[in-house]
């Protein structure tokens, strides 16, 4: 009897974790993924098994990296967790909750594989029509959370839990180095940051993300949204807490866990 492909077993394990609302240990799966393409294949297989996405690229994504020198990573986001601010999440199961304060960008027109291949960070903004404050709830199906191997975290939608989107406003290039952000979680002291986007400009990742999203020959639809990386790192949060994020001159978003 032929041995099962380890990625098939990994997909089944992640699907079972999503369906049951439980975490699973990463230890048995440490060698299941050879590289990032294998992790992305598991992302797609889990999404298909869960029935999250229609044919073609997802309509909501996360993308980013710690700086411009690293390889950026991407994940499609299950639509049930994408909500407009103010949002409530009492109905969703989370495990170890983290909060990221981000700027989301929305495509104003469709982007084909050929158009994506020709993009540069200087030209990609022409495809964006709007931006919004966003809050990502970071969570993991791995019991080890952020200590799980990087490829396993990538396969698990890069540790995505849910996403809140604030009001859309017209997109325009800004002095991102001077951009101020404040995050408030529960009764704790607010976290204030200025100019701390890891890529210096949220739109810098657009070519890499769009080339990834169109890599199988599909066109990314107008209205597709991508979040672009946290300005505050990863902040802990707990059930019942209220979260509010504000970017000066852009807007705000809020949620209750």
JSON list of C-alpha atoms in Angstrom, two decimals:
[
{"chain": "A", "resi": 1, "resn": "UNK", "atom": "CA", "xyz": [0.00, 0.00, 0.00]},
{"chain": "A", "resi": 2, "resn": "UNK", "atom": "CA", "xyz": [1.36, 3.42, -0.94]},
{"chain": "A", "resi": 3, "resn": "UNK", "atom": "CA", "xyz": [2.20, 5.76, 1.90]},
{"chain": "A", "resi": 4, "resn": "UNK", "atom": "CA", "xyz": [-0.06, 8.77, 2.35]},
{"chain": "A", "resi": 5, "resn": "UNK", "atom": "CA", "xyz": [1.45, 12.09, 1.25]},
{"chain": "A", "resi": 6, "resn": "UNK", "atom": "CA", "xyz": [2.30, 13.86, 4.55]},
{"chain": "A", "resi": 7, "resn": "UNK", "atom": "CA", "xyz": [0.65, 17.06, 3.32]},
{"chain": "A", "resi": 8, "resn": "UNK", "atom": "CA", "xyz": [-2.63, 15.16, 2.96]},
{"chain": "A", "resi": 9, "resn": "UNK", "atom": "CA", "xyz": [-2.48, 14.11, 6.58]},
{"chain": "A", "resi": 10, "resn": "UNK", "atom": "CA", "xyz": [-1.56, 17.65, 7.62]},
{"chain": "A", "resi": 11, "resn": "UNK", "atom": "CA", "xyz": [-4.51, 19.05, 5.69]},
{"chain": "A", "resi": 12, "resn": "UNK", "atom": "CA", "xyz": [-6.85, 16.57, 7.36]},
{"chain": "A", "resi": 13, "resn": "UNK", "atom": "CA", "xyz": [-5.47, 17.45, 10.79]},
{"chain": "A", "resi": 14, "resn": "UNK", "atom": "CA", "xyz": [-5.94, 21.18, 10.26]},
{"chain": "A", "resi": 15, "resn": "UNK", "atom": "CA", "xyz": [-9.44, 20.72, 8.88]},
{"chain": "A", "resi": 16, "resn": "UNK", "atom": "CA", "xyz": [-10.36, 18.65, 11.93]},
{"chain": "A", "resi": 17, "resn": "UNK", "atom": "CA", "xyz": [-8.94, 21.36, 14.21]},
{"chain": "A", "resi": 18, "resn": "UNK", "atom": "CA", "xyz": [-10.98, 24.08, 12.46]},
{"chain": "A", "resi": 19, "resn": "UNK", "atom": "CA", "xyz": [-14.14, 21.99, 12.57]},
{"chain": "A", "resi": 20, "resn": "UNK", "atom": "CA", "xyz": [-13.79, 21.05, 16.24]},
{"chain": "A", "resi": 21, "resn": "UNK", "atom": "CA", "xyz": [-12.51, 24.43, 17.40]},
{"chain": "A", "resi": 22, "resn": "UNK", "atom": "CA", "xyz": [-9.51, 22.77, 19.06]},
{"chain": "A", "resi": 23, "resn": "UNK", "atom": "CA", "xyz": [-5.75, 23.12, 18.86]},
{"chain": "A", "resi": 24, "resn": "UNK", "atom": "CA", "xyz": [-3.44, 20.29, 17.86]},
{"chain": "A", "resi": 25, "resn": "UNK", "atom": "CA", "xyz": [0.24, 19.64, 18.48]},
{"chain": "A", "resi": 26, "resn": "UNK", "atom": "CA", "xyz": [2.70, 20.62, 15.79]},
{"chain": "A", "resi": 27, "resn": "UNK", "atom": "CA", "xyz": [5.19, 17.94, 16.86]},
{"chain": "A", "resi": 28, "resn": "UNK", "atom": "CA", "xyz": [3.96, 15.12, 14.57]},
{"chain": "A", "resi": 29, "resn": "UNK", "atom": "CA", "xyz": [4.03, 17.44, 11.55]},
{"chain": "A", "resi": 30, "resn": "UNK", "atom": "CA", "xyz": [7.46, 19.04, 11.83]},
{"chain": "A", "resi": 31, "resn": "UNK", "atom": "CA", "xyz": [8.75, 17.36, 8.67]},
{"chain": "A", "resi": 32, "resn": "UNK", "atom": "CA", "xyz": [5.55, 17.39, 6.64]},
{"chain": "A", "resi": 33, "resn": "UNK", "atom": "CA", "xyz": [6.35, 20.51, 4.59]},
{"chain": "A", "resi": 34, "resn": "UNK", "atom": "CA", "xyz": [9.42, 20.82, 2.42]},
{"chain": "A", "resi": 35, "resn": "UNK", "atom": "CA", "xyz": [9.01, 24.47, 1.49]},
{"chain": "A", "resi": 36, "resn": "UNK", "atom": "CA", "xyz": [6.65, 27.45, 1.22]},
{"chain": "A", "resi": 37, "resn": "UNK", "atom": "CA", "xyz": [4.88, 26.16, -1.93]},
{"chain": "A", "resi": 38, "resn": "UNK", "atom": "CA", "xyz": [3.93, 23.04, 0.01]},
{"chain": "A", "resi": 39, "resn": "UNK", "atom": "CA", "xyz": [2.56, 25.21, 2.83]},
{"chain": "A", "resi": 40, "resn": "UNK", "atom": "CA", "xyz": [0.52, 27.25, 0.37]},
{"chain": "A", "resi": 41, "resn": "UNK", "atom": "CA", "xyz": [-0.85, 24.03, -1.14]},
{"chain": "A", "resi": 42, "resn": "UNK", "atom": "CA", "xyz": [-2.08, 23.04, 2.32]},
{"chain": "A", "resi": 43, "resn": "UNK", "atom": "CA", "xyz": [-3.68, 26.48, 2.75]},
{"chain": "A", "resi": 44, "resn": "UNK", "atom": "CA", "xyz": [-5.61, 25.92, -0.47]},
{"chain": "A", "resi": 45, "resn": "UNK", "atom": "CA", "xyz": [-6.58, 22.35, 0.39]},
{"chain": "A", "resi": 46, "resn": "UNK", "atom": "CA", "xyz": [-7.88, 23.37, 3.83]},
{"chain": "A", "resi": 47, "resn": "UNK", "atom": "CA", "xyz": [-9.88, 26.24, 2.31]},
{"chain": "A", "resi": 48, "resn": "UNK", "atom": "CA", "xyz": [-11.39, 23.87, -0.26]},
{"chain": "A", "resi": 49, "resn": "UNK", "atom": "CA", "xyz": [-12.28, 21.28, 2.38]},
{"chain": "A", "resi": 50, "resn": "UNK", "atom": "CA", "xyz": [-13.86, 23.95, 4.60]},
{"chain": "A", "resi": 51, "resn": "UNK", "atom": "CA", "xyz": [-15.81, 25.49, 1.67]},
{"chain": "A", "resi": 52, "resn": "UNK", "atom": "CA", "xyz": [-14.48, 28.95, 2.43]},
{"chain": "A", "resi": 53, "resn": "UNK", "atom": "CA", "xyz": [-13.79, 30.21, -1.07]},
{"chain": "A", "resi": 54, "resn": "UNK", "atom": "CA", "xyz": [-15.51, 30.08, -4.46]},
{"chain": "A", "resi": 55, "resn": "UNK", "atom": "CA", "xyz": [-13.36, 29.34, -7.52]},
{"chain": "A", "resi": 56, "resn": "UNK", "atom": "CA", "xyz": [-10.65, 31.93, -8.05]},
{"chain": "A", "resi": 57, "resn": "UNK", "atom": "CA", "xyz": [-8.65, 34.02, -5.58]},
{"chain": "A", "resi": 58, "resn": "UNK", "atom": "CA", "xyz": [-10.13, 34.84, -2.17]},
{"chain": "A", "resi": 59, "resn": "UNK", "atom": "CA", "xyz": [-11.63, 38.28, -1.60]},
{"chain": "A", "resi": 60, "resn": "UNK", "atom": "CA", "xyz": [-9.73, 39.00, 1.65]},
{"chain": "A", "resi": 61, "resn": "UNK", "atom": "CA", "xyz": [-6.03, 38.36, 2.34]},
{"chain": "A", "resi": 62, "resn": "UNK", "atom": "CA", "xyz": [-3.26, 39.02, 4.79]},
{"chain": "A", "resi": 63, "resn": "UNK", "atom": "CA", "xyz": [0.24, 39.72, 3.52]},
{"chain": "A", "resi": 64, "resn": "UNK", "atom": "CA", "xyz": [3.47, 40.98, 4.99]},
{"chain": "A", "resi": 65, "resn": "UNK", "atom": "CA", "xyz": [6.84, 40.41, 6.54]},
{"chain": "A", "resi": 66, "resn": "UNK", "atom": "CA", "xyz": [9.15, 41.71, 9.25]},
{"chain": "A", "resi": 67, "resn": "UNK", "atom": "CA", "xyz": [11.08, 43.93, 6.84]},
{"chain": "A", "resi": 68, "resn": "UNK", "atom": "CA", "xyz": [11.83, 44.42, 3.14]},
{"chain": "A", "resi": 69, "resn": "UNK", "atom": "CA", "xyz": [14.69, 41.92, 3.20]},
{"chain": "A", "resi": 70, "resn": "UNK", "atom": "CA", "xyz": [12.65, 38.84, 4.16]},
{"chain": "A", "resi": 71, "resn": "UNK", "atom": "CA", "xyz": [10.39, 36.74, 1.93]},
{"chain": "A", "resi": 72, "resn": "UNK", "atom": "CA", "xyz": [6.83, 38.05, 2.34]},
{"chain": "A", "resi": 73, "resn": "UNK", "atom": "CA", "xyz": [4.08, 35.59, 3.21]},
{"chain": "A", "resi": 74, "resn": "UNK", "atom": "CA", "xyz": [0.39, 35.57, 2.29]},
{"chain": "A", "resi": 75, "resn": "UNK", "atom": "CA", "xyz": [-2.83, 33.88, 3.37]},
{"chain": "A", "resi": 76, "resn": "UNK", "atom": "CA", "xyz": [-6.47, 33.98, 2.21]},
{"chain": "A", "resi": 77, "resn": "UNK", "atom": "CA", "xyz": [-8.94, 34.79, 4.99]},
{"chain": "A", "resi": 78, "resn": "UNK", "atom": "CA", "xyz": [-12.12, 32.80, 5.73]},
{"chain": "A", "resi": 79, "resn": "UNK", "atom": "CA", "xyz": [-15.06, 35.14, 5.06]},
{"chain": "A", "resi": 80, "resn": "UNK", "atom": "CA", "xyz": [-17.04, 34.31, 8.22]},
{"chain": "A", "resi": 81, "resn": "UNK", "atom": "CA", "xyz": [-14.42, 36.05, 10.35]},
{"chain": "A", "resi": 82, "resn": "UNK", "atom": "CA", "xyz": [-14.21, 39.21, 8.23]},
{"chain": "A", "resi": 83, "resn": "UNK", "atom": "CA", "xyz": [-16.54, 41.80, 9.76]},
{"chain": "A", "resi": 84, "resn": "UNK", "atom": "CA", "xyz": [-17.19, 45.52, 9.65]},
{"chain": "A", "resi": 85, "resn": "UNK", "atom": "CA", "xyz": [-16.41, 47.72, 12.63]},
{"chain": "A", "resi": 86, "resn": "UNK", "atom": "CA", "xyz": [-17.75, 47.72, 15.28]},
{"chain": "A", "resi": 87, "resn": "UNK", "atom": "CA", "xyz": [-17.64, 43.92, 15.41]},
{"chain": "A", "resi": 88, "resn": "UNK", "atom": "CA", "xyz": [-18.57, 41.27, 17.95]},
{"chain": "A", "resi": 89, "resn": "UNK", "atom": "CA", "xyz": [-16.82, 37.91, 18.17]},
{"chain": "A", "resi": 90, "resn": "UNK", "atom": "CA", "xyz": [-18.56, 36.12, 21.02]},
{"chain": "A", "resi": 91, "resn": "UNK", "atom": "CA", "xyz": [-19.74, 33.52, 18.51]},
{"chain": "A", "resi": 92, "resn": "UNK", "atom": "CA", "xyz": [-16.25, 32.53, 17.33]},
{"chain": "A", "resi": 93, "resn": "UNK", "atom": "CA", "xyz": [-13.77, 30.14, 18.96]},
{"chain": "A", "resi": 94, "resn": "UNK", "atom": "CA", "xyz": [-10.27, 31.50, 19.67]},
{"chain": "A", "resi": 95, "resn": "UNK", "atom": "CA", "xyz": [-7.37, 30.05, 21.62]},
{"chain": "A", "resi": 96, "resn": "UNK", "atom": "CA", "xyz": [-4.42, 32.36, 22.35]},
{"chain": "A", "resi": 97, "resn": "UNK", "atom": "CA", "xyz": [-5.53, 35.77, 21.11]},
{"chain": "A", "resi": 98, "resn": "UNK", "atom": "CA", "xyz": [-3.21, 38.41, 19.68]},
{"chain": "A", "resi": 99, "resn": "UNK", "atom": "CA", "xyz": [-4.12, 41.78, 18.20]},
{"chain": "A", "resi": 100, "resn": "UNK", "atom": "CA", "xyz": [-2.48, 43.53, 15.24]},
{"chain": "A", "resi": 101, "resn": "UNK", "atom": "CA", "xyz": [-3.22, 47.09, 14.13]},
{"chain": "A", "resi": 102, "resn": "UNK", "atom": "CA", "xyz": [-3.03, 47.44, 10.36]},
{"chain": "A", "resi": 103, "resn": "UNK", "atom": "CA", "xyz": [-3.94, 49.39, 7.25]},
{"chain": "A", "resi": 104, "resn": "UNK", "atom": "CA", "xyz": [-6.03, 47.42, 4.74]},
{"chain": "A", "resi": 105, "resn": "UNK", "atom": "CA", "xyz": [-5.97, 48.26, 1.03]},
{"chain": "A", "resi": 106, "resn": "UNK", "atom": "CA", "xyz": [-8.77, 47.60, -1.48]},
{"chain": "A", "resi": 107, "resn": "UNK", "atom": "CA", "xyz": [-8.34, 47.06, -5.20]},
{"chain": "A", "resi": 108, "resn": "UNK", "atom": "CA", "xyz": [-10.33, 49.45, -7.35]},
{"chain": "A", "resi": 109, "resn": "UNK", "atom": "CA", "xyz": [-10.02, 47.25, -10.44]},
{"chain": "A", "resi": 110, "resn": "UNK", "atom": "CA", "xyz": [-9.27, 43.67, -11.36]},
{"chain": "A", "resi": 111, "resn": "UNK", "atom": "CA", "xyz": [-5.61, 42.64, -11.70]},
{"chain": "A", "resi": 112, "resn": "UNK", "atom": "CA", "xyz": [-4.63, 39.98, -14.22]},
{"chain": "A", "resi": 113, "resn": "UNK", "atom": "CA", "xyz": [-1.54, 37.76, -13.96]},
{"chain": "A", "resi": 114, "resn": "UNK", "atom": "CA", "xyz": [0.18, 39.82, -16.67]},
{"chain": "A", "resi": 115, "resn": "UNK", "atom": "CA", "xyz": [-0.57, 43.07, -14.87]},
{"chain": "A", "resi": 116, "resn": "UNK", "atom": "CA", "xyz": [0.63, 41.64, -11.57]},
{"chain": "A", "resi": 117, "resn": "UNK", "atom": "CA", "xyz": [3.89, 40.46, -13.14]},
{"chain": "A", "resi": 118, "resn": "UNK", "atom": "CA", "xyz": [4.62, 43.97, -14.40]},
{"chain": "A", "resi": 119, "resn": "UNK", "atom": "CA", "xyz": [3.97, 45.77, -11.10]},
{"chain": "A", "resi": 120, "resn": "UNK", "atom": "CA", "xyz": [6.59, 47.53, -9.04]},
{"chain": "A", "resi": 121, "resn": "UNK", "atom": "CA", "xyz": [6.18, 49.11, -5.60]},
{"chain": "A", "resi": 122, "resn": "UNK", "atom": "CA", "xyz": [6.11, 52.49, -7.33]},
{"chain": "A", "resi": 123, "resn": "UNK", "atom": "CA", "xyz": [3.28, 51.61, -9.70]},
{"chain": "A", "resi": 124, "resn": "UNK", "atom": "CA", "xyz": [1.13, 49.19, -7.66]},
{"chain": "A", "resi": 125, "resn": "UNK", "atom": "CA", "xyz": [-0.80, 51.95, -5.91]},
{"chain": "A", "resi": 126, "resn": "UNK", "atom": "CA", "xyz": [-2.63, 52.77, -9.13]},
{"chain": "A", "resi": 127, "resn": "UNK", "atom": "CA", "xyz": [-4.76, 49.65, -8.62]},
{"chain": "A", "resi": 128, "resn": "UNK", "atom": "CA", "xyz": [-5.87, 50.69, -5.11]},
{"chain": "A", "resi": 129, "resn": "UNK", "atom": "CA", "xyz": [-8.97, 52.82, -4.62]},
{"chain": "A", "resi": 130, "resn": "UNK", "atom": "CA", "xyz": [-9.45, 52.80, -0.85]},
{"chain": "A", "resi": 131, "resn": "UNK", "atom": "CA", "xyz": [-7.87, 52.09, 2.52]},
{"chain": "A", "resi": 132, "resn": "UNK", "atom": "CA", "xyz": [-9.23, 51.36, 5.96]},
{"chain": "A", "resi": 133, "resn": "UNK", "atom": "CA", "xyz": [-8.05, 50.78, 9.50]},
{"chain": "A", "resi": 134, "resn": "UNK", "atom": "CA", "xyz": [-8.11, 47.08, 10.24]},
{"chain": "A", "resi": 135, "resn": "UNK", "atom": "CA", "xyz": [-7.65, 44.87, 13.28]},
{"chain": "A", "resi": 136, "resn": "UNK", "atom": "CA", "xyz": [-6.49, 41.31, 12.86]},
{"chain": "A", "resi": 137, "resn": "UNK", "atom": "CA", "xyz": [-7.23, 38.78, 15.57]},
{"chain": "A", "resi": 138, "resn": "UNK", "atom": "CA", "xyz": [-4.24, 36.47, 15.45]},
{"chain": "A", "resi": 139, "resn": "UNK", "atom": "CA", "xyz": [-4.85, 32.89, 16.54]},
{"chain": "A", "resi": 140, "resn": "UNK", "atom": "CA", "xyz": [-3.48, 29.43, 15.82]},
{"chain": "A", "resi": 141, "resn": "UNK", "atom": "CA", "xyz": [-4.69, 25.89, 15.40]},
{"chain": "A", "resi": 142, "resn": "UNK", "atom": "CA", "xyz": [-1.30, 24.80, 16.76]},
{"chain": "A", "resi": 143, "resn": "UNK", "atom": "CA", "xyz": [-1.07, 24.23, 20.50]},
{"chain": "A", "resi": 144, "resn": "UNK", "atom": "CA", "xyz": [2.41, 25.76, 20.34]},
{"chain": "A", "resi": 145, "resn": "UNK", "atom": "CA", "xyz": [1.04, 28.97, 18.81]},
{"chain": "A", "resi": 146, "resn": "UNK", "atom": "CA", "xyz": [3.82, 31.25, 17.63]},
{"chain": "A", "resi": 147, "resn": "UNK", "atom": "CA", "xyz": [6.43, 28.68, 18.65]},
{"chain": "A", "resi": 148, "resn": "UNK", "atom": "CA", "xyz": [5.25, 26.23, 15.98]},
{"chain": "A", "resi": 149, "resn": "UNK", "atom": "CA", "xyz": [7.57, 25.89, 12.95]},
{"chain": "A", "resi": 150, "resn": "UNK", "atom": "CA", "xyz": [7.25, 28.72, 10.45]},
{"chain": "A", "resi": 151, "resn": "UNK", "atom": "CA", "xyz": [6.04, 26.53, 7.58]},
{"chain": "A", "resi": 152, "resn": "UNK", "atom": "CA", "xyz": [3.31, 25.02, 9.77]},
{"chain": "A", "resi": 153, "resn": "UNK", "atom": "CA", "xyz": [2.19, 28.51, 10.78]},
{"chain": "A", "resi": 154, "resn": "UNK", "atom": "CA", "xyz": [2.11, 29.48, 7.11]},
{"chain": "A", "resi": 155, "resn": "UNK", "atom": "CA", "xyz": [0.02, 26.41, 6.27]},
{"chain": "A", "resi": 156, "resn": "UNK", "atom": "CA", "xyz": [-2.37, 27.46, 9.06]},
{"chain": "A", "resi": 157, "resn": "UNK", "atom": "CA", "xyz": [-3.26, 30.73, 7.28]},
{"chain": "A", "resi": 158, "resn": "UNK", "atom": "CA", "xyz": [-0.25, 32.43, 8.85]},
{"chain": "A", "resi": 159, "resn": "UNK", "atom": "CA", "xyz": [-1.96, 32.22, 12.27]},
{"chain": "A", "resi": 160, "resn": "UNK", "atom": "CA", "xyz": [-5.12, 34.07, 11.27]},
{"chain": "A", "resi": 161, "resn": "UNK", "atom": "CA", "xyz": [-8.18, 34.24, 13.49]},
{"chain": "A", "resi": 162, "resn": "UNK", "atom": "CA", "xyz": [-10.45, 37.03, 12.21]},
{"chain": "A", "resi": 163, "resn": "UNK", "atom": "CA", "xyz": [-10.41, 40.52, 10.68]},
{"chain": "A", "resi": 164, "resn": "UNK", "atom": "CA", "xyz": [-12.27, 43.74, 11.40]},
{"chain": "A", "resi": 165, "resn": "UNK", "atom": "CA", "xyz": [-12.42, 46.49, 8.79]},
{"chain": "A", "resi": 166, "resn": "UNK", "atom": "CA", "xyz": [-13.13, 50.13, 9.53]},
{"chain": "A", "resi": 167, "resn": "UNK", "atom": "CA", "xyz": [-14.73, 52.63, 7.17]},
{"chain": "A", "resi": 168, "resn": "UNK", "atom": "CA", "xyz": [-13.18, 52.85, 3.72]},
{"chain": "A", "resi": 169, "resn": "UNK", "atom": "CA", "xyz": [-11.66, 56.18, 2.71]},
{"chain": "A", "resi": 170, "resn": "UNK", "atom": "CA", "xyz": [-10.02, 57.16, -0.59]},
{"chain": "A", "resi": 171, "resn": "UNK", "atom": "CA", "xyz": [-6.49, 55.83, -0.92]},
{"chain": "A", "resi": 172, "resn": "UNK", "atom": "CA", "xyz": [-3.66, 58.31, -1.28]},
{"chain": "A", "resi": 173, "resn": "UNK", "atom": "CA", "xyz": [0.05, 58.10, -0.66]},
{"chain": "A", "resi": 174, "resn": "UNK", "atom": "CA", "xyz": [0.91, 59.53, 2.76]},
{"chain": "A", "resi": 175, "resn": "UNK", "atom": "CA", "xyz": [3.95, 60.35, 4.82]},
{"chain": "A", "resi": 176, "resn": "UNK", "atom": "CA", "xyz": [3.86, 56.93, 6.43]},
{"chain": "A", "resi": 177, "resn": "UNK", "atom": "CA", "xyz": [6.99, 57.70, 8.46]},
{"chain": "A", "resi": 178, "resn": "UNK", "atom": "CA", "xyz": [4.93, 60.30, 10.33]},
{"chain": "A", "resi": 179, "resn": "UNK", "atom": "CA", "xyz": [1.77, 58.18, 10.59]},
{"chain": "A", "resi": 180, "resn": "UNK", "atom": "CA", "xyz": [0.53, 57.86, 14.16]},
{"chain": "A", "resi": 181, "resn": "UNK", "atom": "CA", "xyz": [-1.34, 54.80, 15.41]},
{"chain": "A", "resi": 182, "resn": "UNK", "atom": "CA", "xyz": [-2.90, 54.03, 18.78]},
{"chain": "A", "resi": 183, "resn": "UNK", "atom": "CA", "xyz": [-4.25, 50.68, 19.98]},
{"chain": "A", "resi": 184, "resn": "UNK", "atom": "CA", "xyz": [-6.44, 50.34, 23.07]},
{"chain": "A", "resi": 185, "resn": "UNK", "atom": "CA", "xyz": [-7.17, 46.92, 24.58]},
{"chain": "A", "resi": 186, "resn": "UNK", "atom": "CA", "xyz": [-9.41, 46.62, 27.62]},
{"chain": "A", "resi": 187, "resn": "UNK", "atom": "CA", "xyz": [-8.31, 48.77, 30.54]},
{"chain": "A", "resi": 188, "resn": "UNK", "atom": "CA", "xyz": [-4.60, 48.70, 29.70]},
{"chain": "A", "resi": 189, "resn": "UNK", "atom": "CA", "xyz": [-2.46, 51.67, 28.80]},
{"chain": "A", "resi": 190, "resn": "UNK", "atom": "CA", "xyz": [-2.86, 52.62, 25.12]},
{"chain": "A", "resi": 191, "resn": "UNK", "atom": "CA", "xyz": [-0.06, 51.56, 22.79]},
{"chain": "A", "resi": 192, "resn": "UNK", "atom": "CA", "xyz": [1.10, 54.47, 20.63]},
{"chain": "A", "resi": 193, "resn": "UNK", "atom": "CA", "xyz": [3.37, 54.10, 17.61]},
{"chain": "A", "resi": 194, "resn": "UNK", "atom": "CA", "xyz": [4.55, 56.47, 14.88]},
{"chain": "A", "resi": 195, "resn": "UNK", "atom": "CA", "xyz": [6.00, 55.41, 11.53]},
{"chain": "A", "resi": 196, "resn": "UNK", "atom": "CA", "xyz": [6.39, 51.77, 12.56]},
{"chain": "A", "resi": 197, "resn": "UNK", "atom": "CA", "xyz": [5.08, 49.90, 9.53]},
{"chain": "A", "resi": 198, "resn": "UNK", "atom": "CA", "xyz": [7.58, 47.05, 9.00]},
{"chain": "A", "resi": 199, "resn": "UNK", "atom": "CA", "xyz": [7.83, 47.76, 5.24]},
{"chain": "A", "resi": 200, "resn": "UNK", "atom": "CA", "xyz": [7.75, 51.57, 5.65]},
{"chain": "A", "resi": 201, "resn": "UNK", "atom": "CA", "xyz": [4.82, 51.78, 3.20]},
{"chain": "A", "resi": 202, "resn": "UNK", "atom": "CA", "xyz": [1.79, 49.44, 3.29]},
{"chain": "A", "resi": 203, "resn": "UNK", "atom": "CA", "xyz": [1.57, 49.44, -0.52]},
{"chain": "A", "resi": 204, "resn": "UNK", "atom": "CA", "xyz": [5.14, 48.16, -0.90]},
{"chain": "A", "resi": 205, "resn": "UNK", "atom": "CA", "xyz": [3.94, 44.54, -0.68]},
{"chain": "A", "resi": 206, "resn": "UNK", "atom": "CA", "xyz": [1.29, 44.83, -3.41]},
{"chain": "A", "resi": 207, "resn": "UNK", "atom": "CA", "xyz": [3.39, 43.44, -6.31]},
{"chain": "A", "resi": 208, "resn": "UNK", "atom": "CA", "xyz": [4.53, 40.39, -4.32]},
{"chain": "A", "resi": 209, "resn": "UNK", "atom": "CA", "xyz": [1.04, 39.69, -2.98]},
{"chain": "A", "resi": 210, "resn": "UNK", "atom": "CA", "xyz": [-0.66, 40.11, -6.36]},
{"chain": "A", "resi": 211, "resn": "UNK", "atom": "CA", "xyz": [1.92, 37.91, -8.08]},
{"chain": "A", "resi": 212, "resn": "UNK", "atom": "CA", "xyz": [1.21, 35.26, -5.46]},
{"chain": "A", "resi": 213, "resn": "UNK", "atom": "CA", "xyz": [-2.57, 35.60, -5.74]},
{"chain": "A", "resi": 214, "resn": "UNK", "atom": "CA", "xyz": [-2.44, 35.30, -9.56]},
{"chain": "A", "resi": 215, "resn": "UNK", "atom": "CA", "xyz": [0.23, 32.59, -9.69]},
{"chain": "A", "resi": 216, "resn": "UNK", "atom": "CA", "xyz": [-2.21, 29.92, -10.89]},
{"chain": "A", "resi": 217, "resn": "UNK", "atom": "CA", "xyz": [-3.47, 32.07, -13.77]},
{"chain": "A", "resi": 218, "resn": "UNK", "atom": "CA", "xyz": [-6.54, 33.61, -12.12]},
{"chain": "A", "resi": 219, "resn": "UNK", "atom": "CA", "xyz": [-7.38, 37.30, -12.08]},
{"chain": "A", "resi": 220, "resn": "UNK", "atom": "CA", "xyz": [-7.83, 39.02, -8.72]},
{"chain": "A", "resi": 221, "resn": "UNK", "atom": "CA", "xyz": [-11.21, 40.74, -8.65]},
{"chain": "A", "resi": 222, "resn": "UNK", "atom": "CA", "xyz": [-11.90, 44.41, -8.05]},
{"chain": "A", "resi": 223, "resn": "UNK", "atom": "CA", "xyz": [-12.86, 44.93, -4.42]},
{"chain": "A", "resi": 224, "resn": "UNK", "atom": "CA", "xyz": [-10.35, 42.39, -3.11]},
{"chain": "A", "resi": 225, "resn": "UNK", "atom": "CA", "xyz": [-8.83, 43.46, 0.22]},
{"chain": "A", "resi": 226, "resn": "UNK", "atom": "CA", "xyz": [-5.37, 42.86, 1.66]},
{"chain": "A", "resi": 227, "resn": "UNK", "atom": "CA", "xyz": [-4.08, 43.70, 5.12]},
{"chain": "A", "resi": 228, "resn": "UNK", "atom": "CA", "xyz": [-0.49, 44.83, 5.15]},
{"chain": "A", "resi": 229, "resn": "UNK", "atom": "CA", "xyz": [1.27, 44.22, 8.47]},
{"chain": "A", "resi": 230, "resn": "UNK", "atom": "CA", "xyz": [1.08, 45.35, 12.07]},
{"chain": "A", "resi": 231, "resn": "UNK", "atom": "CA", "xyz": [2.22, 48.73, 13.32]},
{"chain": "A", "resi": 232, "resn": "UNK", "atom": "CA", "xyz": [2.18, 47.60, 16.97]},
{"chain": "A", "resi": 233, "resn": "UNK", "atom": "CA", "xyz": [3.61, 44.10, 16.81]},
{"chain": "A", "resi": 234, "resn": "UNK", "atom": "CA", "xyz": [1.43, 41.44, 18.41]},
{"chain": "A", "resi": 235, "resn": "UNK", "atom": "CA", "xyz": [-0.51, 42.57, 21.48]},
{"chain": "A", "resi": 236, "resn": "UNK", "atom": "CA", "xyz": [-2.12, 40.04, 23.86]},
{"chain": "A", "resi": 237, "resn": "UNK", "atom": "CA", "xyz": [-5.87, 40.20, 24.44]},
{"chain": "A", "resi": 238, "resn": "UNK", "atom": "CA", "xyz": [-8.51, 38.18, 26.26]},
{"chain": "A", "resi": 239, "resn": "UNK", "atom": "CA", "xyz": [-12.13, 37.22, 25.91]},
{"chain": "A", "resi": 240, "resn": "UNK", "atom": "CA", "xyz": [-14.53, 40.01, 26.83]},
{"chain": "A", "resi": 241, "resn": "UNK", "atom": "CA", "xyz": [-12.08, 42.81, 26.15]},
{"chain": "A", "resi": 242, "resn": "UNK", "atom": "CA", "xyz": [-12.86, 45.70, 23.84]},
{"chain": "A", "resi": 243, "resn": "UNK", "atom": "CA", "xyz": [-10.26, 46.63, 21.25]},
{"chain": "A", "resi": 244, "resn": "UNK", "atom": "CA", "xyz": [-10.00, 49.93, 19.39]},
{"chain": "A", "resi": 245, "resn": "UNK", "atom": "CA", "xyz": [-7.39, 50.98, 16.85]},
{"chain": "A", "resi": 246, "resn": "UNK", "atom": "CA", "xyz": [-7.08, 54.48, 15.39]},
{"chain": "A", "resi": 247, "resn": "UNK", "atom": "CA", "xyz": [-4.80, 55.85, 12.68]},
{"chain": "A", "resi": 248, "resn": "UNK", "atom": "CA", "xyz": [-4.69, 59.65, 12.55]},
{"chain": "A", "resi": 249, "resn": "UNK", "atom": "CA", "xyz": [-6.22, 60.93, 9.34]},
{"chain": "A", "resi": 250, "resn": "UNK", "atom": "CA", "xyz": [-7.36, 57.47, 8.20]},
{"chain": "A", "resi": 251, "resn": "UNK", "atom": "CA", "xyz": [-9.97, 56.31, 10.70]},
{"chain": "A", "resi": 252, "resn": "UNK", "atom": "CA", "xyz": [-10.63, 53.78, 13.41]},
{"chain": "A", "resi": 253, "resn": "UNK", "atom": "CA", "xyz": [-11.94, 50.27, 13.97]},
{"chain": "A", "resi": 254, "resn": "UNK", "atom": "CA", "xyz": [-13.20, 48.44, 17.02]},
{"chain": "A", "resi": 255, "resn": "UNK", "atom": "CA", "xyz": [-14.26, 45.01, 18.20]},
{"chain": "A", "resi": 256, "resn": "UNK", "atom": "CA", "xyz": [-15.33, 43.09, 21.28]},
{"chain": "A", "resi": 257, "resn": "UNK", "atom": "CA", "xyz": [-13.85, 39.67, 21.88]}
]
